[in-house]
């Protein structure tokens, strides 16, 4: 069955090639959809990487997570506003093309696809490194590849069961953070704060690194929220979009922001911020400090689960993205072949091959070069968020009469413009850090390759009708 978007609904006349093949719904509800979203956000990057943010900002890291969460909430609100009114495969990539032209859609689609592949590979390698400490007799490549194969097989499942598994893994991570908060508060009440003076005792205690420390930590914070695209990509699988998508967006926004900010505040209250190790999870370190070895062991397992969950959500989003690109002939048509239950076999195989290649070359390339390639995906997040906010602003002006829904998460045009300015400011700040700057060079090189590919494609027989 073919569905054609009419100009009366979209405000834009779409060419015939923009027809979208109807897929069977997967039956996701708000809980499952928010589970995929939280699963894509709360990952090993937070459980492991938040230590760097703590060292940069000190106790004020909790404020940094609040500010970063506000930016994330604006972006998610922009996505949800358009998604509910124009729900279709490809989500934000398709909307970018509708409002900003075929080049932007092509660039954003393949940039985010590349970013997802790099991210999945890096999470698999991180899991391998972590488990290698427990099972040193097993080679690291074997461990990383094993985790990759498990994720590949998991994404063969029916969407309903996949959503439930992701929601279950998200629940475990949420419960782990809640347990950490409860145990931390209990320790504070029964033993008192171990730090003298308390981080809340004064301005200098709470902002030991000043405003510059918060700005530096915000780079890590923004990256901790980068997985929100999984919600947009899975949104078309819900049965009642106007009910489930807004509810899932609210759960994901307030849930992740609250958990991040409160857990960070408890962390710096029970652990001297300058003692946080960068070689292991700061939460594991905190349990070691207060003498709860069993808690540290349990959180080690949760860190693994966090990485596993992010990989699963990113893999699904990658399949949806490459299918969307193929729908509009910006990718091979054979990626559109799917079974009756909506399983895109060829797209699944392509993503699997890409991830396995990334994992494979990670053991051949110098570690620093590979890290630069992976960090490049962080700049793709900046690009993705900025484009989504720009598309939202344009959509506000051009939306059709029937497009009445607008998410309450985003504060209208002021929220969109303020978030764009904040992202650009953080981008400039990041270039002062050597490792981030090298990641930007890698991101720029990948974007240039994709742009060259677009020029070749646009001159070929599959040129978009709007460019004629």
XYZ file of C-alpha atoms in Angstrom:
468
model
C 0.000 0.000 0.000
C 1.353 3.408 -0.946
C 0.696 6.573 1.016
C 1.124 9.975 -0.626
C 1.507 13.044 1.570
C -0.886 15.653 0.248
C -0.007 19.313 0.125
C -3.146 20.237 2.095
C -1.755 18.356 5.055
C 1.912 19.203 4.824
C 1.882 22.641 3.257
C 4.467 21.340 0.793
C 3.957 19.559 -2.518
C 6.011 16.394 -2.346
C 7.214 14.715 -5.538
C 5.953 11.274 -6.500
C 9.243 9.700 -5.502
C 8.547 10.651 -1.889
C 5.899 7.912 -1.627
C 6.279 5.900 1.503
C 5.701 2.200 1.783
C 3.295 1.392 4.565
C 4.768 -0.798 7.257
C 2.908 -2.881 9.776
C 2.689 -1.263 13.182
C 4.713 -2.905 15.937
C 2.285 -2.160 18.728
C 4.522 -0.003 20.930
C 2.925 1.917 23.779
C 4.200 4.979 25.636
C 6.059 2.854 28.166
C 7.861 0.809 25.503
C 8.635 3.885 23.400
C 10.008 5.805 26.389
C 11.970 2.674 27.270
C 13.642 2.737 23.856
C 14.338 6.462 24.381
C 15.774 6.097 27.877
C 17.645 3.017 26.707
C 19.232 5.120 23.981
C 20.156 7.943 26.371
C 21.283 6.399 29.658
C 24.246 4.366 28.538
C 27.826 3.594 29.388
C 28.696 7.160 28.393
C 26.873 8.367 31.503
C 27.786 5.573 33.901
C 31.443 5.703 32.853
C 32.002 9.112 31.261
C 30.252 11.290 33.829
C 33.410 11.127 35.933
C 35.079 13.483 33.459
C 32.216 15.963 33.836
C 32.577 15.788 37.634
C 36.299 16.508 37.427
C 35.641 19.476 35.112
C 32.821 21.156 37.073
C 32.963 19.753 40.605
C 29.630 19.681 42.493
C 28.172 22.112 39.920
C 28.009 19.156 37.511
C 24.428 18.595 38.696
C 23.554 22.074 37.410
C 25.294 21.292 34.122
C 23.079 18.226 33.668
C 20.010 20.370 34.313
C 21.088 22.908 31.689
C 21.986 20.189 29.205
C 18.647 18.549 29.874
C 16.816 21.762 29.031
C 18.517 21.868 25.627
C 17.697 18.205 25.074
C 14.076 18.852 26.045
C 13.778 21.610 23.432
C 15.145 19.334 20.722
C 12.901 16.438 21.720
C 9.915 18.790 21.844
C 10.716 20.006 18.339
C 10.950 16.419 17.098
C 7.708 15.393 18.786
C 5.795 18.415 17.481
C 6.532 17.594 13.867
C 6.474 13.821 14.308
C 2.923 13.668 15.643
C 1.632 15.735 12.704
C 3.734 14.123 9.962
C 4.527 10.642 11.208
C 6.465 8.678 8.608
C 9.581 6.501 8.235
C 12.856 8.365 8.609
C 11.372 10.952 10.924
C 13.681 13.957 11.343
C 15.710 13.142 8.215
C 12.573 13.340 6.076
C 11.431 16.571 7.715
C 14.847 18.147 7.162
C 14.569 17.313 3.467
C 11.033 18.669 3.198
C 11.929 22.042 4.703
C 15.650 22.499 3.939
C 16.063 20.641 0.661
C 17.390 17.295 -0.590
C 21.044 17.989 0.283
C 20.270 18.556 3.965
C 18.181 15.390 4.106
C 20.906 13.392 2.379
C 23.644 14.810 4.612
C 21.723 14.392 7.865
C 20.594 10.877 7.013
C 24.008 9.489 6.156
C 25.762 11.474 8.886
C 23.476 10.033 11.552
C 23.741 6.568 10.052
C 27.536 6.780 10.168
C 27.400 8.158 13.690
C 25.206 5.271 14.837
C 27.516 2.669 13.327
C 30.543 4.240 15.029
C 28.650 4.502 18.304
C 27.520 0.874 18.282
C 31.049 -0.275 17.542
C 32.555 1.829 20.303
C 30.020 0.547 22.861
C 30.813 -3.041 21.858
C 34.515 -2.418 22.316
C 33.905 -0.726 25.688
C 31.910 -3.751 26.841
C 34.696 -6.018 25.670
C 37.312 -4.049 27.592
C 35.200 -4.089 30.730
C 34.440 -7.826 30.658
C 38.056 -8.545 29.766
C 38.948 -7.478 33.321
C 36.755 -10.315 34.626
C 37.657 -12.832 31.908
C 41.273 -12.003 31.022
C 41.778 -15.382 29.327
C 39.343 -14.420 26.552
C 40.775 -12.168 23.796
C 39.298 -8.688 23.625
C 38.281 -9.007 19.933
C 36.323 -12.160 20.740
C 34.433 -10.451 23.569
C 33.615 -7.320 21.550
C 32.508 -9.362 18.551
C 30.361 -11.607 20.751
C 28.464 -8.646 22.153
C 28.004 -7.292 18.642
C 26.535 -10.587 17.428
C 24.081 -10.639 20.342
C 22.841 -7.157 19.440
C 22.529 -8.148 15.781
C 20.390 -11.150 16.696
C 18.288 -9.129 19.139
C 17.275 -6.765 16.333
C 15.775 -9.682 14.398
C 12.950 -9.847 16.916
C 9.426 -8.596 16.421
C 9.179 -4.890 17.277
C 6.745 -5.536 20.103
C 9.163 -7.870 21.875
C 12.146 -5.659 21.091
C 10.359 -2.686 22.663
C 9.613 -4.717 25.763
C 13.217 -5.862 26.088
C 14.472 -2.293 25.687
C 11.924 -1.083 28.230
C 13.084 -3.819 30.592
C 16.740 -2.873 30.227
C 15.838 0.798 30.669
C 13.942 -0.115 33.839
C 17.024 -1.842 35.246
C 19.152 1.253 34.609
C 16.532 3.532 36.130
C 16.191 1.300 39.175
C 19.976 1.233 39.560
C 20.149 5.032 39.594
C 17.186 5.227 41.985
C 18.881 2.701 44.270
C 22.058 4.761 44.181
C 20.121 7.907 45.094
C 18.292 6.158 47.966
C 21.443 4.549 49.370
C 23.343 7.822 49.024
C 20.643 9.774 50.864
C 20.585 7.125 53.597
C 24.342 7.450 54.019
C 24.057 11.243 54.223
C 21.333 11.032 56.870
C 22.986 8.359 59.018
C 26.670 9.221 58.609
C 26.612 12.816 57.454
C 28.453 14.304 54.494
C 32.048 13.000 54.352
C 33.259 16.257 52.832
C 34.164 19.282 54.919
C 33.059 21.826 53.926
C 29.895 20.524 52.256
C 29.512 21.201 48.514
C 26.392 23.177 49.411
C 28.099 25.352 52.020
C 29.008 28.199 49.677
C 29.616 29.499 46.174
C 33.240 28.356 45.967
C 32.406 24.910 47.347
C 29.696 24.352 44.733
C 31.583 26.055 41.851
C 35.220 25.147 42.600
C 36.162 25.357 38.906
C 34.102 28.471 38.205
C 31.857 29.055 35.204
C 34.505 27.752 32.796
C 34.349 24.371 34.522
C 30.611 24.132 33.868
C 31.121 25.028 30.208
C 33.768 22.343 29.779
C 31.609 19.730 31.512
C 28.629 20.678 29.322
C 30.382 19.086 26.356
C 30.287 15.707 28.076
C 26.779 16.395 29.381
C 25.326 17.115 25.922
C 26.869 13.928 24.598
C 25.184 12.004 27.446
C 21.811 13.063 26.031
C 22.645 12.332 22.398
C 20.566 9.159 22.098
C 17.172 10.872 21.945
C 16.892 10.222 18.211
C 15.910 6.612 18.951
C 12.486 7.832 20.112
C 11.851 9.697 16.865
C 12.939 6.739 14.756
C 10.729 4.271 16.657
C 7.720 6.600 16.932
C 6.026 5.237 13.822
C 5.694 1.842 15.507
C 3.157 3.113 18.060
C -0.560 2.396 17.739
C -1.841 5.806 18.927
C 0.730 8.456 17.901
C -1.097 11.505 19.298
C -1.307 9.882 22.721
C 1.763 7.668 22.983
C 4.418 9.979 21.475
C 3.704 13.004 23.732
C 3.495 10.808 26.817
C 6.701 8.950 25.958
C 8.488 12.252 25.297
C 7.469 13.602 28.699
C 8.511 10.432 30.500
C 11.846 10.389 28.736
C 12.597 14.100 29.236
C 11.742 14.512 32.893
C 12.872 11.011 33.776
C 16.355 11.312 32.295
C 16.909 14.911 33.464
C 15.784 14.133 36.999
C 17.837 10.964 37.272
C 20.940 12.611 35.843
C 20.850 15.759 37.963
C 19.825 14.149 41.278
C 22.234 11.216 40.992
C 25.072 13.625 40.221
C 24.208 15.767 43.249
C 24.139 12.726 45.539
C 27.414 11.528 44.037
C 29.319 14.720 44.836
C 27.755 14.821 48.309
C 29.022 11.380 49.348
C 32.279 11.402 47.374
C 34.920 14.157 47.224
C 34.628 15.338 43.639
C 38.374 15.662 43.126
C 38.882 11.982 44.065
C 36.619 10.646 41.295
C 38.542 8.234 39.103
C 38.437 8.469 35.325
C 39.302 4.780 34.943
C 36.034 3.389 36.303
C 32.460 4.459 36.885
C 32.171 7.260 39.469
C 29.116 5.448 40.855
C 31.141 2.294 41.417
C 33.818 4.444 43.024
C 31.219 6.025 45.316
C 30.038 2.628 46.547
C 33.662 1.688 47.199
C 34.127 4.883 49.222
C 31.128 4.207 51.486
C 32.122 0.556 51.904
C 29.393 -1.187 49.901
C 31.350 -3.636 47.777
C 28.190 -5.499 46.756
C 26.770 -2.248 45.385
C 29.919 -1.642 43.365
C 29.724 -5.144 41.865
C 26.042 -4.692 41.024
C 26.710 -1.352 39.322
C 29.467 -2.938 37.257
C 26.821 -5.214 35.775
C 24.488 -2.254 35.215
C 27.250 -0.433 33.300
C 27.458 -3.411 30.965
C 23.692 -3.464 30.584
C 23.704 0.277 29.861
C 26.120 -0.167 26.971
C 24.146 -3.154 25.717
C 20.885 -1.184 25.780
C 22.337 1.797 23.911
C 23.714 -0.526 21.251
C 20.297 -2.134 20.753
C 18.480 1.206 20.418
C 21.128 2.638 18.081
C 21.046 -0.470 15.910
C 17.284 -0.167 15.464
C 17.592 3.557 14.647
C 20.271 2.739 12.048
C 17.959 0.289 10.285
C 15.158 2.843 10.204
C 17.482 5.513 8.841
C 18.871 3.465 5.975
C 15.332 2.335 5.054
C 14.213 5.953 4.993
C 17.109 6.894 2.739
C 16.256 4.070 0.360
C 12.582 5.091 0.226
C 13.592 8.384 -1.389
C 16.249 6.682 -3.559
C 19.186 7.999 -1.597
C 20.095 4.424 -0.784
C 19.847 1.066 -2.590
C 16.273 -0.068 -3.215
C 16.907 -3.598 -1.950
C 17.020 -2.198 1.587
C 13.234 -1.754 1.294
C 12.510 -5.473 1.108
C 10.776 -6.614 4.283
C 8.758 -9.509 5.653
C 5.097 -9.434 6.569
C 5.898 -8.448 10.145
C 8.012 -5.478 8.997
C 11.497 -7.007 9.336
C 13.904 -5.333 6.870
C 16.344 -8.174 6.290
C 18.736 -6.442 3.888
C 18.928 -3.270 5.971
C 19.552 -5.414 9.054
C 22.401 -7.182 7.244
C 23.915 -3.882 6.076
C 23.977 -2.438 9.590
C 25.428 -5.687 10.908
C 28.206 -5.588 8.321
C 28.991 -1.942 9.123
C 29.216 -2.570 12.862
C 31.356 -5.675 12.452
C 33.716 -3.745 10.168
C 34.024 -0.946 12.736
C 34.738 -3.447 15.508
C 37.246 -5.217 13.274
C 39.228 -2.151 12.210
C 39.303 -0.913 15.801
C 41.895 -3.593 16.469
C 43.928 -2.621 13.398
C 43.951 1.196 13.576
C 45.984 3.108 16.169
C 43.840 3.652 19.266
C 44.098 7.448 19.033
C 42.929 7.556 15.412
C 39.975 5.308 16.184
C 39.029 7.457 19.182
C 38.988 10.514 16.928
C 36.605 8.756 14.546
C 34.298 7.805 17.396
C 34.404 11.272 18.961
C 33.395 12.661 15.565
C 29.926 11.249 16.194
C 29.562 13.764 19.024
C 29.808 16.643 16.551
C 27.224 14.931 14.414
C 24.926 15.256 17.437
C 25.492 19.030 17.405
C 24.607 19.069 13.695
C 21.542 16.881 14.148
C 20.131 18.926 17.028
C 20.721 22.255 15.292
C 19.025 21.118 12.076
C 16.042 19.745 14.012
C 15.553 23.074 15.778
C 15.823 25.008 12.505
C 13.279 22.679 10.888
C 10.916 23.250 13.812
C 11.126 27.032 13.380
C 10.348 26.733 9.654
C 7.556 24.232 10.318
C 5.926 26.732 12.691
C 5.591 29.139 9.763
C 4.519 26.659 7.083
C 2.471 24.009 8.883
C -0.923 23.063 7.489
C -4.265 23.795 9.067
C -4.607 20.233 10.343
C -1.212 20.255 12.038
C -2.467 21.473 15.385
C -0.398 19.474 17.860
C 2.639 21.138 19.426
C 4.685 19.631 22.226
C 4.744 21.495 25.526
C 8.371 20.445 26.014
C 9.675 23.134 23.678
C 9.167 26.786 24.574
C 8.173 27.847 21.073
C 10.525 29.877 18.895
C 12.388 31.427 21.889
C 13.273 27.946 23.114
C 14.436 26.890 19.659
C 16.553 29.997 19.022
C 18.034 29.914 22.540
C 19.004 26.267 22.150
C 20.634 26.892 18.767
C 22.721 29.712 20.238
C 23.706 27.518 23.192
C 24.757 24.648 20.920
C 26.842 26.943 18.704
C 28.494 28.460 21.778
C 29.377 25.014 23.161
C 30.696 24.030 19.736
C 33.116 26.974 19.745
C 34.204 26.177 23.321
C 34.860 22.550 22.398
C 37.359 23.504 19.703
C 39.713 24.752 22.418
C 40.210 21.170 23.628
C 42.720 19.203 21.539
C 40.915 15.840 21.528
C 37.585 17.443 20.698
C 39.226 19.489 17.960
C 40.660 16.333 16.375
C 37.215 14.756 16.567
C 35.819 17.772 14.735
C 38.372 17.340 11.961
C 37.300 13.713 11.579
C 33.630 14.727 11.557
C 34.301 17.404 8.945
C 36.140 14.871 6.746
C 33.269 12.378 6.943
C 30.725 15.114 6.176
C 32.834 16.169 3.178
C 32.842 12.601 1.816
C 29.058 12.421 2.205
C 28.689 15.797 0.468
C 30.805 14.610 -2.462
C 28.651 11.484 -2.658
C 25.575 13.705 -2.827
C 27.020 15.694 -5.726
C 27.666 12.464 -7.613
C 24.179 11.159 -6.822
C 22.423 14.419 -7.768
C 24.013 14.390 -11.217
C 22.965 10.822 -11.898
C 19.711 9.425 -13.294
C 18.161 9.355 -9.811
C 18.266 13.088 -9.397
C 15.490 14.469 -7.199
C 12.669 16.092 -9.247
C 12.865 19.237 -7.157
C 16.404 19.903 -8.407
C 15.444 19.853 -12.075
